[in-house]
Amino acid sequence: MKKNKNIFSIKNKICVITGGCGGIGLALSKAINQNNPVIIFDNMDEWENFGKDWVTDVVNQPIDTLSKGYKRRVGLAQALIHDPEILILDEPTAGVDVELRKNLWENVKELNKLGVTIILTTHYLYEAQEMCDRIGIINKGNLVALNTTQKLLEQIETKKIKFKVKNLNQFEKIKLDGVKFSKINSQIVATYDKSKFKFDQIIDVVKNNAEILDISTDDGDLEDVFIRLTKN
């Protein structure tokens, strides 16, 4: 096999950010190690746009004196300096504050719009559902699902409707074969197979026996899909 002479050019197109504070060392280059200060390169557009603001207030401080959150900021900022074509994020928001998490996802979305391929590994399923166009679910080392986010969510068979009612005096009369009704405080919760019942059917049964004050629905989320695929 002919040796690829462009291996370094390929590596320069990829950046990996590993999870946990201990992984920060892998994200930092030899030029910026744990004992050296944080440095900002004003002539780098990518840094200016996506990373500079994250570490401006800790410039010239030794990295090993920074908090876990700021160490993560340095690693993430440096990952974007060379404008990678592929960005691999391994648990990028573990241990970071709300402001950085929000800022990070805004910038990741912008990078994706510019053509950067983002590969994200996370245990926060709500993040995967919000951020990813395509999701793979791994259980015990096996890939148990791989599809678009929308297609995975379409696998959810059950739906919940929550009714806030004036009183529950007639709750025992609220019945419909195939639908589970339960009461929680001043709410009635109907759980059913959305392929077998229409929304109006459920509402009619409840309003005939209780005065409805408010209605909310729960169509399920990626966590429901994950539990169904991995419970066995």
PDB file of C-alpha atoms in Angstrom:
ATOM      1  CA  MET A   1       0.000   0.000   0.000  1.00  0.00           C
ATOM      2  CA  LYS A   2       1.331   3.405  -0.937  1.00  0.00           C
ATOM      3  CA  LYS A   3       2.010   5.593   2.074  1.00  0.00           C
ATOM      4  CA  ASN A   4      -0.116   8.714   2.287  1.00  0.00           C
ATOM      5  CA  LYS A   5       2.279  11.661   2.129  1.00  0.00           C
ATOM      6  CA  ASN A   6      -0.467  14.061   3.140  1.00  0.00           C
ATOM      7  CA  ILE A   7      -1.186  12.515   6.529  1.00  0.00           C
ATOM      8  CA  PHE A   8      -0.351  15.728   8.367  1.00  0.00           C
ATOM      9  CA  SER A   9      -2.567  17.810   6.127  1.00  0.00           C
ATOM     10  CA  ILE A  10      -5.411  15.381   6.877  1.00  0.00           C
ATOM     11  CA  LYS A  11      -4.801  15.570  10.631  1.00  0.00           C
ATOM     12  CA  ASN A  12      -4.831  19.342  10.455  1.00  0.00           C
ATOM     13  CA  LYS A  13      -8.405  19.180   9.181  1.00  0.00           C
ATOM     14  CA  ILE A  14      -9.604  17.366  12.296  1.00  0.00           C
ATOM     15  CA  CYS A  15      -9.791  18.506  15.886  1.00  0.00           C
ATOM     16  CA  VAL A  16     -10.829  16.384  18.861  1.00  0.00           C
ATOM     17  CA  ILE A  17     -12.017  17.760  22.191  1.00  0.00           C
ATOM     18  CA  THR A  18     -12.140  15.040  24.840  1.00  0.00           C
ATOM     19  CA  GLY A  19     -14.497  14.985  27.787  1.00  0.00           C
ATOM     20  CA  GLY A  20     -13.674  15.820  31.374  1.00  0.00           C
ATOM     21  CA  CYS A  21     -11.105  18.208  32.820  1.00  0.00           C
ATOM     22  CA  GLY A  22      -8.409  15.568  32.506  1.00  0.00           C
ATOM     23  CA  GLY A  23      -8.907  15.568  28.757  1.00  0.00           C
ATOM     24  CA  ILE A  24      -7.974  19.216  28.414  1.00  0.00           C
ATOM     25  CA  GLY A  25      -4.295  18.304  28.171  1.00  0.00           C
ATOM     26  CA  LEU A  26      -5.041  16.395  24.973  1.00  0.00           C
ATOM     27  CA  ALA A  27      -6.702  19.445  23.472  1.00  0.00           C
ATOM     28  CA  LEU A  28      -3.794  21.740  24.232  1.00  0.00           C
ATOM     29  CA  SER A  29      -0.810  21.897  21.918  1.00  0.00           C
ATOM     30  CA  LYS A  30       2.795  21.584  23.058  1.00  0.00           C
ATOM     31  CA  ALA A  31       3.104  25.328  22.659  1.00  0.00           C
ATOM     32  CA  ILE A  32       0.325  25.910  25.186  1.00  0.00           C
ATOM     33  CA  ASN A  33       0.810  23.431  28.003  1.00  0.00           C
ATOM     34  CA  GLN A  34      -0.477  23.379  31.569  1.00  0.00           C
ATOM     35  CA  ASN A  35       2.402  25.515  32.847  1.00  0.00           C
ATOM     36  CA  ASN A  36       2.308  28.213  30.174  1.00  0.00           C
ATOM     37  CA  PRO A  37       0.011  31.248  30.189  1.00  0.00           C
ATOM     38  CA  VAL A  38      -3.093  31.681  28.077  1.00  0.00           C
ATOM     39  CA  ILE A  39      -2.174  33.648  24.947  1.00  0.00           C
ATOM     40  CA  ILE A  40      -4.477  35.345  22.438  1.00  0.00           C
ATOM     41  CA  PHE A  41      -3.374  35.611  18.816  1.00  0.00           C
ATOM     42  CA  ASP A  42      -5.103  38.712  17.458  1.00  0.00           C
ATOM     43  CA  ASN A  43      -4.159  37.963  13.867  1.00  0.00           C
ATOM     44  CA  MET A  44      -6.186  34.757  13.723  1.00  0.00           C
ATOM     45  CA  ASP A  45      -9.703  35.351  12.455  1.00  0.00           C
ATOM     46  CA  GLU A  46     -11.057  32.018  13.656  1.00  0.00           C
ATOM     47  CA  TRP A  47      -9.889  32.710  17.204  1.00  0.00           C
ATOM     48  CA  GLU A  48     -11.323  36.207  17.020  1.00  0.00           C
ATOM     49  CA  ASN A  49     -14.721  34.952  15.901  1.00  0.00           C
ATOM     50  CA  PHE A  50     -15.192  31.785  17.919  1.00  0.00           C
ATOM     51  CA  GLY A  51     -12.812  31.596  20.846  1.00  0.00           C
ATOM     52  CA  LYS A  52     -11.264  34.875  21.894  1.00  0.00           C
ATOM     53  CA  ASP A  53     -14.117  36.120  24.075  1.00  0.00           C
ATOM     54  CA  TRP A  54     -14.088  32.892  26.087  1.00  0.00           C
ATOM     55  CA  VAL A  55     -10.644  33.495  27.568  1.00  0.00           C
ATOM     56  CA  THR A  56     -10.048  37.262  27.353  1.00  0.00           C
ATOM     57  CA  ASP A  57     -10.374  37.729  31.100  1.00  0.00           C
ATOM     58  CA  VAL A  58      -7.733  35.096  31.933  1.00  0.00           C
ATOM     59  CA  VAL A  59      -5.017  36.171  29.491  1.00  0.00           C
ATOM     60  CA  ASN A  60      -1.475  35.562  30.814  1.00  0.00           C
ATOM     61  CA  GLN A  61      -2.685  33.373  33.659  1.00  0.00           C
ATOM     62  CA  PRO A  62      -1.037  29.911  33.911  1.00  0.00           C
ATOM     63  CA  ILE A  63      -3.468  27.293  32.684  1.00  0.00           C
ATOM     64  CA  ASP A  64      -2.993  25.049  35.715  1.00  0.00           C
ATOM     65  CA  THR A  65      -4.327  27.837  37.959  1.00  0.00           C
ATOM     66  CA  LEU A  66      -7.619  28.099  36.059  1.00  0.00           C
ATOM     67  CA  SER A  67     -10.899  26.554  37.136  1.00  0.00           C
ATOM     68  CA  LYS A  68     -12.225  23.459  35.401  1.00  0.00           C
ATOM     69  CA  GLY A  69     -14.646  25.600  33.388  1.00  0.00           C
ATOM     70  CA  TYR A  70     -11.898  27.951  32.156  1.00  0.00           C
ATOM     71  CA  LYS A  71      -9.630  25.065  31.267  1.00  0.00           C
ATOM     72  CA  ARG A  72     -12.446  23.792  29.110  1.00  0.00           C
ATOM     73  CA  ARG A  73     -12.771  27.235  27.544  1.00  0.00           C
ATOM     74  CA  VAL A  74      -9.069  27.295  26.627  1.00  0.00           C
ATOM     75  CA  GLY A  75      -9.280  23.842  25.059  1.00  0.00           C
ATOM     76  CA  LEU A  76     -12.397  24.670  23.071  1.00  0.00           C
ATOM     77  CA  ALA A  77     -11.032  28.018  21.910  1.00  0.00           C
ATOM     78  CA  GLN A  78      -7.775  26.477  20.742  1.00  0.00           C
ATOM     79  CA  ALA A  79      -9.649  23.731  18.903  1.00  0.00           C
ATOM     80  CA  LEU A  80     -11.125  26.359  16.618  1.00  0.00           C
ATOM     81  CA  ILE A  81      -7.962  28.330  15.853  1.00  0.00           C
ATOM     82  CA  HIS A  82      -6.984  26.403  12.743  1.00  0.00           C
ATOM     83  CA  ASP A  83     -10.489  26.350  11.282  1.00  0.00           C
ATOM     84  CA  PRO A  84     -10.957  22.528  11.224  1.00  0.00           C
ATOM     85  CA  GLU A  85     -13.205  20.858   8.656  1.00  0.00           C
ATOM     86  CA  ILE A  86     -14.208  18.196  11.181  1.00  0.00           C
ATOM     87  CA  LEU A  87     -14.746  18.974  14.875  1.00  0.00           C
ATOM     88  CA  ILE A  88     -15.194  16.046  17.284  1.00  0.00           C
ATOM     89  CA  LEU A  89     -16.692  17.075  20.630  1.00  0.00           C
ATOM     90  CA  ASP A  90     -16.625  14.493  23.424  1.00  0.00           C
ATOM     91  CA  GLU A  91     -18.879  15.609  26.299  1.00  0.00           C
ATOM     92  CA  PRO A  92     -18.004  19.270  25.592  1.00  0.00           C
ATOM     93  CA  THR A  93     -20.413  20.751  28.142  1.00  0.00           C
ATOM     94  CA  ALA A  94     -19.533  18.505  31.091  1.00  0.00           C
ATOM     95  CA  GLY A  95     -18.660  20.730  34.020  1.00  0.00           C
ATOM     96  CA  VAL A  96     -19.135  24.074  32.279  1.00  0.00           C
ATOM     97  CA  ASP A  97     -21.397  26.926  33.316  1.00  0.00           C
ATOM     98  CA  VAL A  98     -24.710  27.801  31.692  1.00  0.00           C
ATOM     99  CA  GLU A  99     -23.312  30.864  29.888  1.00  0.00           C
ATOM    100  CA  LEU A 100     -20.468  28.922  28.268  1.00  0.00           C
ATOM    101  CA  ARG A 101     -22.799  26.080  27.294  1.00  0.00           C
ATOM    102  CA  LYS A 102     -25.160  28.493  25.551  1.00  0.00           C
ATOM    103  CA  ASN A 103     -22.272  30.317  23.871  1.00  0.00           C
ATOM    104  CA  LEU A 104     -20.676  27.061  22.775  1.00  0.00           C
ATOM    105  CA  TRP A 105     -23.801  25.715  21.092  1.00  0.00           C
ATOM    106  CA  GLU A 106     -24.445  29.005  19.305  1.00  0.00           C
ATOM    107  CA  ASN A 107     -20.927  28.903  17.867  1.00  0.00           C
ATOM    108  CA  VAL A 108     -21.146  25.205  16.993  1.00  0.00           C
ATOM    109  CA  LYS A 109     -24.350  25.859  15.047  1.00  0.00           C
ATOM    110  CA  GLU A 110     -22.652  28.725  13.220  1.00  0.00           C
ATOM    111  CA  LEU A 111     -19.644  26.542  12.377  1.00  0.00           C
ATOM    112  CA  ASN A 112     -21.954  23.866  11.018  1.00  0.00           C
ATOM    113  CA  LYS A 113     -23.665  26.432   8.787  1.00  0.00           C
ATOM    114  CA  LEU A 114     -20.204  27.328   7.444  1.00  0.00           C
ATOM    115  CA  GLY A 115     -19.655  23.708   6.420  1.00  0.00           C
ATOM    116  CA  VAL A 116     -17.809  22.233   9.403  1.00  0.00           C
ATOM    117  CA  THR A 117     -18.811  18.646  10.191  1.00  0.00           C
ATOM    118  CA  ILE A 118     -19.572  18.302  13.912  1.00  0.00           C
ATOM    119  CA  ILE A 119     -19.404  14.914  15.638  1.00  0.00           C
ATOM    120  CA  LEU A 120     -20.793  15.050  19.177  1.00  0.00           C
ATOM    121  CA  THR A 121     -20.733  12.390  21.887  1.00  0.00           C
ATOM    122  CA  THR A 122     -22.869  13.138  24.917  1.00  0.00           C
ATOM    123  CA  HIS A 123     -24.944  11.634  27.710  1.00  0.00           C
ATOM    124  CA  TYR A 124     -27.176  14.696  27.658  1.00  0.00           C
ATOM    125  CA  LEU A 125     -29.845  13.439  25.275  1.00  0.00           C
ATOM    126  CA  TYR A 126     -31.666  16.760  25.164  1.00  0.00           C
ATOM    127  CA  GLU A 127     -28.484  18.300  23.725  1.00  0.00           C
ATOM    128  CA  ALA A 128     -28.256  15.619  21.053  1.00  0.00           C
ATOM    129  CA  GLN A 129     -31.922  16.109  20.171  1.00  0.00           C
ATOM    130  CA  GLU A 130     -31.527  19.871  19.898  1.00  0.00           C
ATOM    131  CA  MET A 131     -28.162  19.984  18.137  1.00  0.00           C
ATOM    132  CA  CYS A 132     -27.896  16.960  15.848  1.00  0.00           C
ATOM    133  CA  ASP A 133     -29.385  16.231  12.439  1.00  0.00           C
ATOM    134  CA  ARG A 134     -28.429  12.564  12.649  1.00  0.00           C
ATOM    135  CA  ILE A 135     -28.022  10.454  15.782  1.00  0.00           C
ATOM    136  CA  GLY A 136     -26.449   7.103  16.597  1.00  0.00           C
ATOM    137  CA  ILE A 137     -27.272   5.332  19.869  1.00  0.00           C
ATOM    138  CA  ILE A 138     -24.662   2.972  21.318  1.00  0.00           C
ATOM    139  CA  ASN A 139     -25.492   0.446  24.030  1.00  0.00           C
ATOM    140  CA  LYS A 140     -22.812  -1.791  25.554  1.00  0.00           C
ATOM    141  CA  GLY A 141     -20.535  -1.193  22.574  1.00  0.00           C
ATOM    142  CA  ASN A 142     -23.206  -1.967  19.984  1.00  0.00           C
ATOM    143  CA  LEU A 143     -24.769   0.527  17.605  1.00  0.00           C
ATOM    144  CA  VAL A 144     -28.493  -0.036  18.213  1.00  0.00           C
ATOM    145  CA  ALA A 145     -29.829   2.898  16.184  1.00  0.00           C
ATOM    146  CA  LEU A 146     -28.641   5.278  13.489  1.00  0.00           C
ATOM    147  CA  ASN A 147     -31.042   7.644  11.807  1.00  0.00           C
ATOM    148  CA  THR A 148     -32.096  11.251  11.479  1.00  0.00           C
ATOM    149  CA  THR A 149     -33.301  12.860  14.686  1.00  0.00           C
ATOM    150  CA  GLN A 150     -36.818  13.195  13.295  1.00  0.00           C
ATOM    151  CA  LYS A 151     -37.007   9.532  12.257  1.00  0.00           C
ATOM    152  CA  LEU A 152     -35.892   8.407  15.716  1.00  0.00           C
ATOM    153  CA  LEU A 153     -38.515  10.601  17.398  1.00  0.00           C
ATOM    154  CA  GLU A 154     -41.173   9.139  15.131  1.00  0.00           C
ATOM    155  CA  GLN A 155     -40.530   5.769  16.784  1.00  0.00           C
ATOM    156  CA  ILE A 156     -42.215   7.034  19.957  1.00  0.00           C
ATOM    157  CA  GLU A 157     -45.599   5.321  20.061  1.00  0.00           C
ATOM    158  CA  THR A 158     -47.119   6.814  23.210  1.00  0.00           C
ATOM    159  CA  LYS A 159     -48.378  10.315  23.829  1.00  0.00           C
ATOM    160  CA  LYS A 160     -49.439  12.049  27.034  1.00  0.00           C
ATOM    161  CA  ILE A 161     -52.068  14.731  27.485  1.00  0.00           C
ATOM    162  CA  LYS A 162     -52.185  16.595  30.791  1.00  0.00           C
ATOM    163  CA  PHE A 163     -55.470  18.201  31.808  1.00  0.00           C
ATOM    164  CA  LYS A 164     -55.603  20.748  34.594  1.00  0.00           C
ATOM    165  CA  VAL A 165     -59.158  20.493  35.901  1.00  0.00           C
ATOM    166  CA  LYS A 166     -61.329  22.339  38.422  1.00  0.00           C
ATOM    167  CA  ASN A 167     -61.897  19.205  40.514  1.00  0.00           C
ATOM    168  CA  LEU A 168     -61.479  15.436  40.355  1.00  0.00           C
ATOM    169  CA  ASN A 169     -64.836  14.438  41.806  1.00  0.00           C
ATOM    170  CA  GLN A 170     -65.840  12.489  38.679  1.00  0.00           C
ATOM    171  CA  PHE A 171     -62.419  11.001  37.926  1.00  0.00           C
ATOM    172  CA  GLU A 172     -63.621   7.396  38.296  1.00  0.00           C
ATOM    173  CA  LYS A 173     -66.044   7.936  35.406  1.00  0.00           C
ATOM    174  CA  ILE A 174     -63.265   8.922  32.989  1.00  0.00           C
ATOM    175  CA  LYS A 175     -62.629   5.725  31.060  1.00  0.00           C
ATOM    176  CA  LEU A 176     -61.720   4.725  27.515  1.00  0.00           C
ATOM    177  CA  ASP A 177     -60.505   1.271  26.507  1.00  0.00           C
ATOM    178  CA  GLY A 178     -56.818   1.382  25.586  1.00  0.00           C
ATOM    179  CA  VAL A 179     -56.166   4.674  27.348  1.00  0.00           C
ATOM    180  CA  LYS A 180     -54.585   4.951  30.793  1.00  0.00           C
ATOM    181  CA  PHE A 181     -55.923   7.789  32.940  1.00  0.00           C
ATOM    182  CA  SER A 182     -54.135   8.807  36.131  1.00  0.00           C
ATOM    183  CA  LYS A 183     -54.489  11.744  38.502  1.00  0.00           C
ATOM    184  CA  ILE A 184     -51.648  13.846  39.856  1.00  0.00           C
ATOM    185  CA  ASN A 185     -52.625  16.682  42.202  1.00  0.00           C
ATOM    186  CA  SER A 186     -55.199  18.671  40.223  1.00  0.00           C
ATOM    187  CA  GLN A 187     -54.246  17.118  36.898  1.00  0.00           C
ATOM    188  CA  ILE A 188     -55.551  14.220  34.871  1.00  0.00           C
ATOM    189  CA  VAL A 189     -52.929  12.524  32.699  1.00  0.00           C
ATOM    190  CA  ALA A 190     -53.993  10.446  29.705  1.00  0.00           C
ATOM    191  CA  THR A 191     -51.398   8.072  28.216  1.00  0.00           C
ATOM    192  CA  TYR A 192     -52.232   6.372  24.923  1.00  0.00           C
ATOM    193  CA  ASP A 193     -50.987   4.976  21.625  1.00  0.00           C
ATOM    194  CA  LYS A 194     -51.109   7.951  19.285  1.00  0.00           C
ATOM    195  CA  SER A 195     -51.607   5.697  16.256  1.00  0.00           C
ATOM    196  CA  LYS A 196     -54.866   4.311  17.688  1.00  0.00           C
ATOM    197  CA  PHE A 197     -56.607   7.338  19.156  1.00  0.00           C
ATOM    198  CA  LYS A 198     -57.299  10.872  18.032  1.00  0.00           C
ATOM    199  CA  PHE A 199     -56.612  13.876  20.205  1.00  0.00           C
ATOM    200  CA  ASP A 200     -60.287  14.904  20.194  1.00  0.00           C
ATOM    201  CA  GLN A 201     -61.391  11.494  21.470  1.00  0.00           C
ATOM    202  CA  ILE A 202     -59.377  11.911  24.652  1.00  0.00           C
ATOM    203  CA  ILE A 203     -60.567  15.480  25.212  1.00  0.00           C
ATOM    204  CA  ASP A 204     -64.242  14.521  24.818  1.00  0.00           C
ATOM    205  CA  VAL A 205     -63.992  11.789  27.461  1.00  0.00           C
ATOM    206  CA  VAL A 206     -62.409  14.149  29.985  1.00  0.00           C
ATOM    207  CA  LYS A 207     -64.586  17.214  29.390  1.00  0.00           C
ATOM    208  CA  ASN A 208     -67.745  15.126  29.835  1.00  0.00           C
ATOM    209  CA  ASN A 209     -66.698  14.451  33.420  1.00  0.00           C
ATOM    210  CA  ALA A 210     -64.551  17.433  34.469  1.00  0.00           C
ATOM    211  CA  GLU A 211     -64.207  21.142  33.822  1.00  0.00           C
ATOM    212  CA  ILE A 212     -60.942  21.591  31.915  1.00  0.00           C
ATOM    213  CA  LEU A 213     -58.890  24.659  32.835  1.00  0.00           C
ATOM    214  CA  ASP A 214     -55.756  23.980  30.778  1.00  0.00           C
ATOM    215  CA  ILE A 215     -54.262  21.357  28.440  1.00  0.00           C
ATOM    216  CA  SER A 216     -50.651  20.458  27.698  1.00  0.00           C
ATOM    217  CA  THR A 217     -49.160  17.630  25.660  1.00  0.00           C
ATOM    218  CA  ASP A 218     -46.027  15.519  25.879  1.00  0.00           C
ATOM    219  CA  ASP A 219     -44.978  13.744  22.688  1.00  0.00           C
ATOM    220  CA  GLY A 220     -41.909  12.186  24.270  1.00  0.00           C
ATOM    221  CA  ASP A 221     -38.269  12.871  23.495  1.00  0.00           C
ATOM    222  CA  LEU A 222     -34.995  11.182  22.616  1.00  0.00           C
ATOM    223  CA  GLU A 223     -34.690   9.826  26.145  1.00  0.00           C
ATOM    224  CA  ASP A 224     -37.847   7.758  25.578  1.00  0.00           C
ATOM    225  CA  VAL A 225     -36.329   6.360  22.384  1.00  0.00           C
ATOM    226  CA  PHE A 226     -33.065   5.561  24.177  1.00  0.00           C
ATOM    227  CA  ILE A 227     -34.820   3.730  27.016  1.00  0.00           C
ATOM    228  CA  ARG A 228     -36.934   1.688  24.602  1.00  0.00           C
ATOM    229  CA  LEU A 229     -33.900   0.662  22.547  1.00  0.00           C
ATOM    230  CA  THR A 230     -31.641  -0.200  25.484  1.00  0.00           C
ATOM    231  CA  LYS A 231     -33.972  -1.561  28.180  1.00  0.00           C
ATOM    232  CA  ASN A 232     -33.355  -5.178  27.118  1.00  0.00           C
TER     233      ASN A 232
END
